[in-house]
Every structure is written in structure tokens, then in C-alpha cells.
Amino acid sequence: MAASAPTMRLERELLDGGAGLVLACDEVGRGALAGQVAVGLVVVDAGMRRMPAGLRDSKLLPEPKRELLAPRAAAWVRASAVGEASAAEIDELGIMACLGLAGARAFAAVSEAVELPFGAPLLLDGNYDWLSQSIEHRARVVTRIKADRDCASVSAASVIAKVHRDRAMRRAHVDWPVYGWDENKGYSSRAHFEAIAEHGPSELHRRTWLHDRSREAEPATALFELGVG
């Protein structure tokens, strides 16, 4: 059964309630073994046109469709940006701090394109607010489980961020082809673990995530140990 399309229902409720604009964000790369974590952030307002046909949570779309949808999603919203935190920063600060760091960078970039009123609502996928402190509570974060599936603005942020990060991992694959990042995008797979065992980690690997991994670790087991399974 095809996944139902996201809607602008929640965004409209917030706009009808007096918000001049609504922000929405989603992260990608949180559970990867290599590469950056990226946070996509978009801005929508009451003048939004009909959302792009086929827009869905990035996880529900095959790569070719995501590639087609990303520029359409970016053109549909009033403004968008992607912030990143590197693998080295993740090793130094931890993943949760780096989600906030990447989100703050995206927020700063969007702030340069659009004047963001203090306290504007910001839709965040999930049930944990990892962003407010990093942006000094300049937005009113509204967490929503499955917002990337149900809220069109968050779906747009998800697609934009996913395509941005996937492209970065394909570029990195040119320099480190042994890890198969053009296929696995830095996530766990048997071939990825085998390449790490044979060649050692690269400078783009999150080394604190690998130090206690067995050479024969099953991908599912590794994901469980990472707390992202």
C-alpha cells in the first residue's frame, strides 16, 4: 500500500493561529558510521502554493525520485538551508550536540534569507527537542512524531537534507571508493564493515562509533549497539 501524502494541516493551523511563518526541520545521517549529520530547515508561510506532487518523507522515496523532488521542494518553500556537523565534530562533541550544532547552522543560514520573528513555530520531527538550546530558544519548537511523514514542510526539509547529504557521500566515494559510500551513504552494511576491517577507518568515519565494534559484527547488531536500531 502506498504511503499517504503529507498535508499542510498542522502548518495551516499554526498560520491561522497568528504565526506569520512556520519553520520545519528534519535530520539525516544520525545513525551513519561515516560522514556528517545534516539538518534541513525550511520556511513556509500563508502564501504557499500546492505542494510538489509526490512529496513524501525522504525515507519513503527511492533515490531517483528524491533527486527530482529536492529542487522542487526548495522552490516550493519560501527559504531553505542545510546545516552540517562533521564526523570529527561528532567524535568530539557527541551526536546529540551535533544535531543541535547542525540545526543552528541551518537556522543561521535561513535567517540570512528571511527575517525570522522571535518565537516563530518550528516543527521538529520526533518527540525530543534537540534544537531549542542550540538556537537560544529563538523559535518555539513543536515536536511531532512522524512529522516527516505527515507534515509537508517537514517532508520537504527531509528530502532537501537527504539529497544534500547523499551527494556529499557520493563525492567522498571518489576519494575512498573501498567503503562503497555511493551505495551505503556511510550507513552500516556487511560490505562497509568488511571494508573497515580490511582498510581501517577513513578520516570521515566516526571513530568513537567504531572503537568497540567486532570485525564480524552483523549490521543489525551494530545498529542496536549504536542505539539507532
Coordinates of N, CA and C in Angstrom, one line a residue:
M1 N 0.8 -1.2 0.0 CA 0.0 0.0 0.0 C 0.9 1.2 0.0
A2 N 0.6 2.2 -0.9 CA 1.4 3.4 -1.0 C 1.2 4.3 0.3
A3 N 2.2 4.9 0.7 CA 2.1 5.8 1.9 C 1.3 7.0 1.5
S4 N 0.5 7.4 2.5 CA -0.4 8.6 2.3 C 0.5 9.8 2.2
A5 N 0.0 10.8 1.4 CA 0.7 12.0 1.2 C 0.7 12.9 2.5
P6 N 1.8 13.6 2.7 CA 1.7 14.6 3.9 C 0.8 15.7 3.5
T7 N 0.4 16.5 4.5 CA -0.5 17.6 4.3 C 0.1 18.8 4.9
M8 N -0.6 20.0 4.7 CA -0.2 21.2 5.4 C -1.2 21.5 6.5
R9 N -1.9 20.5 7.0 CA -2.9 20.8 8.0 C -2.3 21.5 9.3
L10 N -1.2 20.9 9.8 CA -0.7 21.5 11.0 C -0.1 22.9 10.8
E11 N 0.6 23.0 9.6 CA 1.1 24.3 9.3 C 0.0 25.3 9.2
R12 N -1.1 25.0 8.5 CA -2.2 25.9 8.4 C -2.8 26.3 9.7
E13 N -2.9 25.3 10.6 CA -3.4 25.6 12.0 C -2.5 26.7 12.7
L14 N -1.2 26.5 12.5 CA -0.3 27.4 13.2 C -0.4 28.8 12.5
L15 N -0.5 28.8 11.2 CA -0.6 30.1 10.5 C -1.9 30.8 10.8
D16 N -3.0 30.0 10.8 CA -4.3 30.6 11.1 C -4.3 31.1 12.6
G17 N -3.5 30.5 13.4 CA -3.4 30.9 14.8 C -2.6 32.2 15.1
G18 N -2.1 32.8 14.0 CA -1.4 34.0 14.1 C 0.1 34.0 13.8
A19 N 0.6 32.9 13.5 CA 2.0 32.8 13.1 C 2.2 33.4 11.7
G20 N 3.2 34.3 11.6 CA 3.5 34.9 10.2 C 4.1 33.9 9.3
L21 N 4.9 33.0 9.9 CA 5.5 31.9 9.1 C 5.8 30.7 10.0
V22 N 6.0 29.6 9.4 CA 6.3 28.4 10.1 C 7.6 27.8 9.6
L23 N 8.5 27.4 10.5 CA 9.7 26.7 10.2 C 9.5 25.2 10.4
A24 N 10.3 24.4 9.6 CA 10.2 23.0 9.8 C 11.6 22.4 9.5
C25 N 12.0 21.4 10.3 CA 13.3 20.8 10.1 C 13.3 19.3 10.3
D26 N 14.3 18.6 9.7 CA 14.5 17.2 9.9 C 16.0 16.9 9.8
E27 N 16.4 15.9 10.4 CA 17.9 15.5 10.3 C 18.0 14.2 9.5
V28 N 19.2 14.1 8.9 CA 19.6 12.9 8.2 C 21.0 12.6 8.5
G29 N 21.4 11.3 8.5 CA 22.7 10.9 8.8 C 23.0 10.6 10.3
R30 N 22.0 10.7 11.1 CA 22.2 10.5 12.6 C 22.8 9.1 12.9
G31 N 22.4 8.1 12.2 CA 22.8 6.7 12.6 C 23.9 6.2 11.7
A32 N 24.5 7.1 10.8 CA 25.6 6.6 9.9 C 26.9 6.3 10.7
L33 N 27.7 5.5 10.1 CA 29.1 5.2 10.6 C 30.1 6.2 10.1
A34 N 29.8 6.8 9.0 CA 30.7 7.7 8.3 C 30.0 9.0 7.8
G35 N 30.7 10.1 7.7 CA 30.1 11.3 7.1 C 29.4 12.1 8.2
Q36 N 29.0 13.3 7.7 CA 28.4 14.3 8.5 C 26.9 13.9 8.9
V37 N 26.4 14.6 9.9 CA 25.0 14.6 10.2 C 24.5 16.0 9.6
A38 N 23.3 15.9 8.9 CA 22.8 17.1 8.2 C 21.4 17.4 8.7
V39 N 21.1 18.7 8.8 CA 19.8 19.1 9.3 C 19.2 20.1 8.2
G40 N 18.1 19.7 7.6 CA 17.4 20.6 6.7 C 16.4 21.4 7.4
L41 N 16.3 22.7 7.0 CA 15.4 23.6 7.6 C 14.7 24.4 6.5
V42 N 13.4 24.5 6.5 CA 12.6 25.2 5.6 C 11.7 26.2 6.2
V43 N 11.2 27.2 5.5 CA 10.3 28.2 5.9 C 9.1 28.2 5.0
V44 N 7.9 28.2 5.6 CA 6.6 28.3 4.8 C 5.8 29.4 5.4
D45 N 4.9 29.9 4.5 CA 4.0 31.0 5.0 C 2.6 30.8 4.4
A46 N 1.7 31.8 4.6 CA 0.4 31.6 4.2 C 0.2 31.7 2.7
G47 N 1.2 32.1 2.0 CA 1.1 32.2 0.5 C 1.6 31.0 -0.2
M48 N 1.8 29.9 0.5 CA 2.3 28.7 -0.1 C 1.4 28.2 -1.2
R49 N 2.0 27.8 -2.3 CA 1.3 27.1 -3.4 C 1.1 25.6 -3.1
R50 N 0.4 24.9 -3.9 CA 0.2 23.5 -3.7 C 1.5 22.8 -3.7
M51 N 1.7 21.9 -2.7 CA 3.0 21.2 -2.6 C 3.3 20.3 -3.8
P52 N 4.6 20.1 -4.0 CA 5.0 19.3 -5.2 C 4.4 17.9 -5.2
A53 N 4.0 17.5 -6.3 CA 3.4 16.1 -6.5 C 4.4 15.1 -6.1
G54 N 4.0 14.1 -5.3 CA 4.9 13.0 -4.9 C 5.8 13.3 -3.7
L55 N 5.6 14.5 -3.1 CA 6.4 14.8 -1.9 C 6.1 13.8 -0.8
R56 N 7.1 13.2 -0.2 CA 7.0 12.3 0.9 C 8.2 12.4 1.8
D57 N 8.1 11.8 3.0 CA 9.3 11.6 3.8 C 10.4 11.0 2.9
S58 N 11.6 11.5 3.1 CA 12.7 11.0 2.2 C 13.0 9.5 2.3
K59 N 12.7 9.0 3.5 CA 12.9 7.5 3.7 C 12.0 6.7 2.9
L60 N 10.9 7.3 2.4 CA 9.8 6.5 1.7 C 10.0 6.7 0.2
L61 N 11.1 7.4 -0.2 CA 11.3 7.6 -1.7 C 12.6 7.0 -2.2
P62 N 12.5 6.4 -3.3 CA 13.8 5.9 -3.9 C 14.7 7.1 -4.3
E63 N 16.0 6.8 -4.4 CA 16.9 7.9 -4.7 C 16.6 8.7 -5.9
P64 N 16.3 8.1 -7.1 CA 16.0 9.0 -8.2 C 14.8 9.9 -8.0
K65 N 13.8 9.5 -7.3 CA 12.7 10.4 -7.0 C 13.1 11.5 -6.0
R66 N 13.9 11.2 -5.1 CA 14.4 12.2 -4.2 C 15.2 13.3 -4.9
E67 N 16.0 12.8 -5.9 CA 16.8 13.8 -6.7 C 15.9 14.7 -7.5
L68 N 14.8 14.2 -8.0 CA 13.9 15.0 -8.8 C 13.1 16.0 -7.9
L69 N 12.7 15.5 -6.7 CA 11.9 16.3 -5.8 C 12.6 17.4 -5.0
A70 N 13.9 17.2 -4.8 CA 14.7 18.2 -3.9 C 14.6 19.6 -4.5
P71 N 14.9 19.8 -5.8 CA 14.8 21.2 -6.3 C 13.4 21.7 -6.3
R72 N 12.4 20.8 -6.5 CA 11.0 21.3 -6.5 C 10.6 21.7 -5.1
A73 N 11.1 20.9 -4.1 CA 10.8 21.2 -2.7 C 11.4 22.6 -2.3
A74 N 12.7 22.8 -2.7 CA 13.4 24.0 -2.4 C 12.7 25.2 -3.1
A75 N 12.2 25.0 -4.3 CA 11.5 26.1 -5.0 C 10.1 26.4 -4.4
W76 N 9.5 25.4 -3.8 CA 8.1 25.5 -3.2 C 8.1 26.3 -1.9
V77 N 9.1 26.1 -1.1 CA 9.2 26.8 0.2 C 9.7 28.2 0.1
R78 N 9.5 29.0 1.0 CA 10.0 30.4 1.0 C 11.5 30.5 1.1
A79 N 12.1 29.6 1.9 CA 13.5 29.6 2.1 C 13.9 28.2 2.6
S80 N 15.1 27.8 2.3 CA 15.6 26.5 2.9 C 17.1 26.6 3.0
A81 N 17.6 25.7 3.9 CA 19.1 25.6 4.1 C 19.3 24.2 4.7
V82 N 20.6 23.8 4.6 CA 21.1 22.6 5.2 C 22.3 22.9 6.0
G83 N 22.3 22.5 7.3 CA 23.4 22.7 8.2 C 24.1 21.4 8.4
E84 N 25.4 21.3 8.7 CA 26.1 20.1 8.9 C 26.9 20.1 10.1
A85 N 27.2 19.0 10.7 CA 28.3 18.8 11.7 C 29.1 17.6 11.2
S86 N 30.4 17.7 11.2 CA 31.3 16.7 10.6 C 31.4 15.5 11.5
A87 N 32.0 14.5 10.9 CA 32.3 13.3 11.7 C 33.3 13.6 12.9
A88 N 34.3 14.5 12.6 CA 35.2 14.9 13.7 C 34.5 15.6 14.8
E89 N 33.5 16.4 14.4 CA 32.8 17.1 15.5 C 31.9 16.1 16.3
I90 N 31.3 15.1 15.6 CA 30.6 14.1 16.3 C 31.4 13.3 17.2
D91 N 32.7 13.0 16.8 CA 33.6 12.3 17.7 C 33.9 13.2 19.0
E92 N 34.0 14.5 18.7 CA 34.5 15.4 19.8 C 33.3 15.7 20.8
L93 N 32.1 16.0 20.2 CA 31.0 16.6 21.0 C 29.9 15.6 21.2
G94 N 29.8 14.5 20.4 CA 28.6 13.6 20.6 C 27.5 13.9 19.6
I95 N 26.7 12.9 19.2 CA 25.8 13.1 18.2 C 24.6 14.1 18.6
M96 N 24.2 14.1 19.8 CA 23.1 15.0 20.1 C 23.5 16.4 20.1
A97 N 24.7 16.7 20.6 CA 25.2 18.1 20.5 C 25.3 18.5 19.0
C98 N 25.7 17.6 18.2 CA 26.0 17.9 16.8 C 24.7 18.0 16.0
L99 N 23.6 17.4 16.4 CA 22.3 17.7 15.8 C 22.0 19.1 16.1
G100 N 22.1 19.6 17.3 CA 21.9 21.0 17.6 C 22.8 21.9 16.8
L101 N 24.1 21.6 16.7 CA 25.0 22.4 16.0 C 24.7 22.5 14.5
A102 N 24.3 21.4 13.9 CA 23.9 21.4 12.5 C 22.6 22.2 12.3
G103 N 21.7 22.0 13.3 CA 20.4 22.8 13.2 C 20.6 24.2 13.4
A104 N 21.5 24.6 14.2 CA 21.8 26.1 14.4 C 22.5 26.7 13.2
R105 N 23.3 25.9 12.5 CA 23.9 26.4 11.3 C 22.8 26.6 10.2
A106 N 21.9 25.6 10.1 CA 20.8 25.8 9.1 C 20.0 27.0 9.5
F107 N 19.7 27.2 10.8 CA 18.8 28.3 11.2 C 19.5 29.6 10.9
A108 N 20.8 29.7 11.1 CA 21.6 30.9 10.8 C 21.5 31.2 9.3
A109 N 21.6 30.2 8.5 CA 21.6 30.4 7.0 C 20.2 30.9 6.6
V110 N 19.2 30.3 7.1 CA 17.8 30.7 6.7 C 17.6 32.1 7.2
S111 N 18.1 32.5 8.4 CA 17.9 33.8 9.0 C 18.5 34.9 8.1
E112 N 19.5 34.5 7.3 CA 20.1 35.5 6.3 C 19.2 35.7 5.1
A113 N 18.4 34.7 4.8 CA 17.5 34.9 3.7 C 16.1 35.4 4.0
V114 N 15.6 35.2 5.2 CA 14.3 35.6 5.6 C 14.4 36.1 7.0
E115 N 13.7 37.2 7.3 CA 13.6 37.7 8.7 C 12.7 36.8 9.5
L116 N 13.3 36.2 10.5 CA 12.5 35.3 11.3 C 12.1 35.9 12.6
P117 N 10.8 36.1 12.8 CA 10.4 36.7 14.1 C 10.7 35.8 15.2
F118 N 11.1 36.4 16.3 CA 11.4 35.7 17.6 C 10.2 34.9 18.0
G119 N 10.3 33.6 18.3 CA 9.3 32.8 18.8 C 8.4 32.1 17.7
A120 N 8.8 32.2 16.4 CA 8.1 31.6 15.3 C 8.0 30.1 15.6
P121 N 6.9 29.4 15.3 CA 6.8 28.0 15.5 C 7.7 27.2 14.5
L122 N 8.3 26.2 15.1 CA 9.3 25.4 14.3 C 8.9 23.9 14.5
L123 N 8.5 23.2 13.4 CA 8.1 21.8 13.5 C 9.3 21.0 13.5
L124 N 9.4 20.1 14.4 CA 10.6 19.2 14.5 C 10.1 17.7 14.6
D125 N 10.7 16.9 13.7 CA 10.3 15.5 13.7 C 10.8 14.8 15.0
G126 N 9.9 14.0 15.5 CA 10.3 13.2 16.7 C 9.6 13.7 18.0
N127 N 10.0 13.2 19.1 CA 9.4 13.6 20.4 C 10.4 14.3 21.3
Y128 N 11.7 14.6 20.8 CA 12.7 15.2 21.7 C 13.2 16.4 21.0
D129 N 13.2 17.5 21.8 CA 13.7 18.8 21.3 C 15.2 18.9 21.5
W130 N 15.9 18.6 20.4 CA 17.4 18.8 20.5 C 17.9 20.1 19.9
L131 N 16.9 21.0 19.5 CA 17.3 22.2 18.8 C 17.2 23.5 19.6
S132 N 16.2 23.6 20.5 CA 15.9 24.9 21.1 C 17.1 25.5 21.8
Q133 N 17.9 24.7 22.6 CA 19.0 25.3 23.3 C 20.1 25.8 22.3
S134 N 20.3 25.1 21.2 CA 21.3 25.5 20.3 C 21.0 26.8 19.5
I135 N 19.7 27.1 19.4 CA 19.3 28.3 18.7 C 18.9 29.4 19.7
E136 N 19.2 29.2 20.9 CA 19.0 30.1 22.0 C 17.5 30.4 22.1
H137 N 16.7 29.4 21.9 CA 15.2 29.5 22.1 C 14.6 30.6 21.2
R138 N 15.2 30.9 20.1 CA 14.7 31.9 19.2 C 13.4 31.5 18.4
A139 N 13.2 30.2 18.4 CA 11.9 29.7 17.8 C 11.2 28.8 18.8
R140 N 9.9 28.7 18.6 CA 9.1 27.8 19.5 C 9.0 26.5 18.9
V141 N 9.8 25.5 19.4 CA 9.9 24.2 18.8 C 8.6 23.4 19.1
V142 N 8.0 22.8 18.1 CA 6.9 21.9 18.3 C 7.3 20.6 17.8
T143 N 7.5 19.6 18.7 CA 7.8 18.3 18.3 C 6.6 17.5 17.9
R144 N 6.8 16.6 16.9 CA 5.7 15.8 16.4 C 6.2 14.5 15.9
I145 N 5.8 13.4 16.5 CA 6.2 12.1 16.0 C 5.7 11.9 14.6
K146 N 6.5 11.4 13.7 CA 6.2 11.2 12.3 C 5.9 12.4 11.5
A147 N 6.4 13.6 12.0 CA 6.2 14.8 11.2 C 6.8 14.7 9.9
D148 N 7.9 14.0 9.7 CA 8.4 13.9 8.3 C 7.5 13.1 7.4
R149 N 6.6 12.3 7.9 CA 5.7 11.6 7.1 C 4.4 12.4 6.9
D150 N 3.9 13.1 7.9 CA 2.6 13.7 8.0 C 2.6 15.2 7.6
C151 N 3.7 15.9 7.8 CA 3.7 17.4 7.6 C 4.5 17.7 6.4
A152 N 3.9 18.3 5.4 CA 4.5 18.6 4.1 C 5.8 19.4 4.3
S153 N 5.8 20.4 5.1 CA 7.0 21.2 5.3 C 8.2 20.4 5.8
V154 N 7.9 19.5 6.8 CA 9.0 18.6 7.3 C 9.4 17.6 6.3
S155 N 8.5 17.1 5.5 CA 8.9 16.2 4.4 C 9.8 16.9 3.4
A156 N 9.5 18.2 3.1 CA 10.4 19.0 2.2 C 11.8 19.1 2.8
A157 N 11.8 19.5 4.1 CA 13.1 19.6 4.8 C 13.9 18.3 4.7
S158 N 13.2 17.2 4.9 CA 13.8 15.8 4.9 C 14.4 15.5 3.5
V159 N 13.6 15.8 2.5 CA 14.1 15.5 1.1 C 15.3 16.3 0.8
I160 N 15.2 17.6 1.1 CA 16.3 18.5 0.8 C 17.6 18.1 1.5
A161 N 17.5 17.8 2.8 CA 18.7 17.4 3.6 C 19.2 16.0 3.1
K162 N 18.3 15.1 2.8 CA 18.8 13.8 2.4 C 19.6 13.8 1.1
V163 N 19.0 14.6 0.1 CA 19.7 14.7 -1.2 C 21.1 15.4 -1.0
H164 N 21.1 16.5 -0.2 CA 22.3 17.2 0.1 C 23.4 16.2 0.7
R165 N 23.0 15.5 1.7 CA 24.0 14.6 2.3 C 24.4 13.4 1.4
D166 N 23.4 12.8 0.7 CA 23.8 11.8 -0.2 C 24.8 12.2 -1.3
R167 N 24.6 13.4 -1.8 CA 25.5 13.9 -2.8 C 26.9 14.1 -2.2
A168 N 27.0 14.5 -1.0 CA 28.3 14.7 -0.3 C 29.0 13.3 -0.2
M169 N 28.2 12.3 0.2 CA 28.8 11.0 0.3 C 29.2 10.4 -1.0
R170 N 28.5 10.7 -2.1 CA 28.9 10.2 -3.4 C 30.2 10.9 -3.8
R171 N 30.4 12.2 -3.5 CA 31.6 12.9 -3.7 C 32.8 12.3 -2.9
A172 N 32.5 11.9 -1.7 CA 33.5 11.3 -0.8 C 33.9 10.0 -1.3
H173 N 33.0 9.3 -2.0 CA 33.2 7.9 -2.5 C 34.4 8.0 -3.6
V174 N 34.5 9.1 -4.3 CA 35.5 9.2 -5.3 C 36.9 9.1 -4.6
D175 N 37.1 9.7 -3.5 CA 38.4 9.6 -2.8 C 38.5 8.3 -2.0
W176 N 37.5 7.7 -1.5 CA 37.5 6.5 -0.7 C 36.6 5.4 -1.2
P177 N 36.8 4.9 -2.4 CA 35.9 4.0 -3.1 C 35.7 2.7 -2.4
V178 N 36.7 2.3 -1.5 CA 36.6 1.0 -0.9 C 35.5 0.8 0.0
Y179 N 34.9 1.9 0.5 CA 33.8 1.7 1.5 C 32.4 1.7 0.9
G180 N 32.3 1.9 -0.4 CA 31.0 1.8 -1.0 C 30.0 2.9 -0.7
W181 N 30.5 4.1 -0.4 CA 29.6 5.2 0.0 C 28.7 5.6 -1.0
D182 N 29.0 5.3 -2.3 CA 28.0 5.6 -3.3 C 26.7 4.8 -3.2
E183 N 26.8 3.7 -2.5 CA 25.7 2.8 -2.3 C 25.1 3.0 -0.9
N184 N 26.0 2.8 0.1 CA 25.5 2.8 1.5 C 25.5 4.2 2.2
K185 N 26.0 5.2 1.6 CA 26.0 6.6 2.1 C 26.5 6.7 3.5
G186 N 27.4 5.8 3.9 CA 28.0 5.8 5.2 C 27.3 5.0 6.2
Y187 N 26.2 4.4 5.9 CA 25.5 3.6 6.9 C 26.0 2.2 7.0
S188 N 25.5 1.5 8.0 CA 26.0 0.1 8.2 C 25.6 -0.8 7.1
S189 N 26.5 -1.7 6.7 CA 26.2 -2.8 5.8 C 27.3 -3.8 6.0
R190 N 27.1 -5.0 5.7 CA 28.2 -6.0 5.8 C 29.4 -5.6 5.0
A191 N 29.2 -5.1 3.8 CA 30.4 -4.8 3.0 C 31.1 -3.6 3.6
H192 N 30.4 -2.7 4.2 CA 31.0 -1.5 4.8 C 31.9 -1.9 6.0
F193 N 31.3 -2.8 6.8 CA 32.1 -3.3 8.0 C 33.4 -4.1 7.5
E194 N 33.2 -4.9 6.4 CA 34.3 -5.6 5.9 C 35.4 -4.7 5.4
A195 N 35.0 -3.6 4.7 CA 36.0 -2.7 4.2 C 36.7 -2.0 5.3
I196 N 36.0 -1.6 6.4 CA 36.7 -1.0 7.6 C 37.7 -2.0 8.2
A197 N 37.3 -3.3 8.3 CA 38.1 -4.3 8.8 C 39.4 -4.5 8.0
E198 N 39.3 -4.4 6.7 CA 40.4 -4.6 5.8 C 41.3 -3.4 5.6
H199 N 40.7 -2.2 5.5 CA 41.4 -1.0 5.2 C 41.6 0.0 6.4
G200 N 40.8 -0.3 7.5 CA 40.8 0.7 8.6 C 39.9 1.8 8.3
P201 N 39.6 2.6 9.3 CA 38.7 3.7 9.1 C 39.3 4.9 8.4
S202 N 38.5 5.6 7.7 CA 39.0 6.8 7.0 C 38.8 8.0 7.9
E203 N 39.2 9.2 7.4 CA 39.1 10.4 8.2 C 37.6 10.8 8.3
L204 N 36.7 10.3 7.5 CA 35.3 10.6 7.5 C 34.5 9.6 8.4
H205 N 35.2 8.6 9.0 CA 34.5 7.7 9.9 C 34.3 8.3 11.3
R206 N 33.3 8.0 11.9 CA 33.0 8.4 13.3 C 33.8 7.4 14.2
R207 N 35.0 7.7 14.5 CA 35.8 6.7 15.1 C 35.3 6.3 16.5
T208 N 34.7 7.2 17.3 CA 34.2 6.8 18.6 C 33.1 5.8 18.4
W209 N 32.5 5.7 17.2 CA 31.4 4.7 17.0 C 31.9 3.4 16.6
L210 N 33.2 3.3 16.3 CA 33.8 2.1 15.7 C 34.8 1.4 16.7
H211 N 35.2 2.1 17.8 CA 36.3 1.5 18.5 C 36.0 0.2 19.2
D212 N 34.7 -0.1 19.5 CA 34.4 -1.3 20.2 C 33.6 -2.3 19.3
R213 N 33.7 -2.0 17.9 CA 33.0 -2.9 17.0 C 33.8 -4.2 16.7
S214 N 33.2 -5.3 16.7 CA 33.8 -6.5 16.2 C 34.0 -6.5 14.7
R215 N 35.1 -7.1 14.2 CA 35.3 -7.2 12.8 C 34.1 -8.0 12.1
E216 N 33.6 -8.9 12.8 CA 32.5 -9.8 12.3 C 31.1 -9.3 12.7
A217 N 31.0 -8.1 13.2 CA 29.7 -7.6 13.7 C 28.7 -7.5 12.6
E218 N 27.5 -8.1 12.9 CA 26.4 -8.0 12.0 C 25.9 -6.6 11.9
P219 N 25.5 -6.0 10.8 CA 25.0 -4.7 10.7 C 23.8 -4.4 11.7
A220 N 22.9 -5.4 11.8 CA 21.8 -5.1 12.7 C 22.2 -5.0 14.1
T221 N 23.2 -5.9 14.5 CA 23.8 -5.8 15.8 C 24.4 -4.5 16.1
A222 N 25.2 -4.1 15.1 CA 25.9 -2.8 15.3 C 24.9 -1.6 15.4
L223 N 23.9 -1.7 14.7 CA 22.9 -0.6 14.8 C 22.2 -0.6 16.2
F224 N 22.0 -1.8 16.7 CA 21.4 -1.9 18.0 C 22.3 -1.3 19.1
E225 N 23.6 -1.7 18.9 CA 24.6 -1.2 19.9 C 24.7 0.4 19.8
L226 N 24.5 0.9 18.6 CA 24.5 2.4 18.4 C 23.3 3.1 19.0
G227 N 22.2 2.3 19.2 CA 21.0 2.9 19.7 C 20.1 3.5 18.7
V228 N 20.4 3.0 17.4 CA 19.5 3.6 16.3 C 18.8 2.5 15.6
G229 N 18.8 1.3 16.1 CA 18.0 0.2 15.5 C 16.6 0.2 15.9

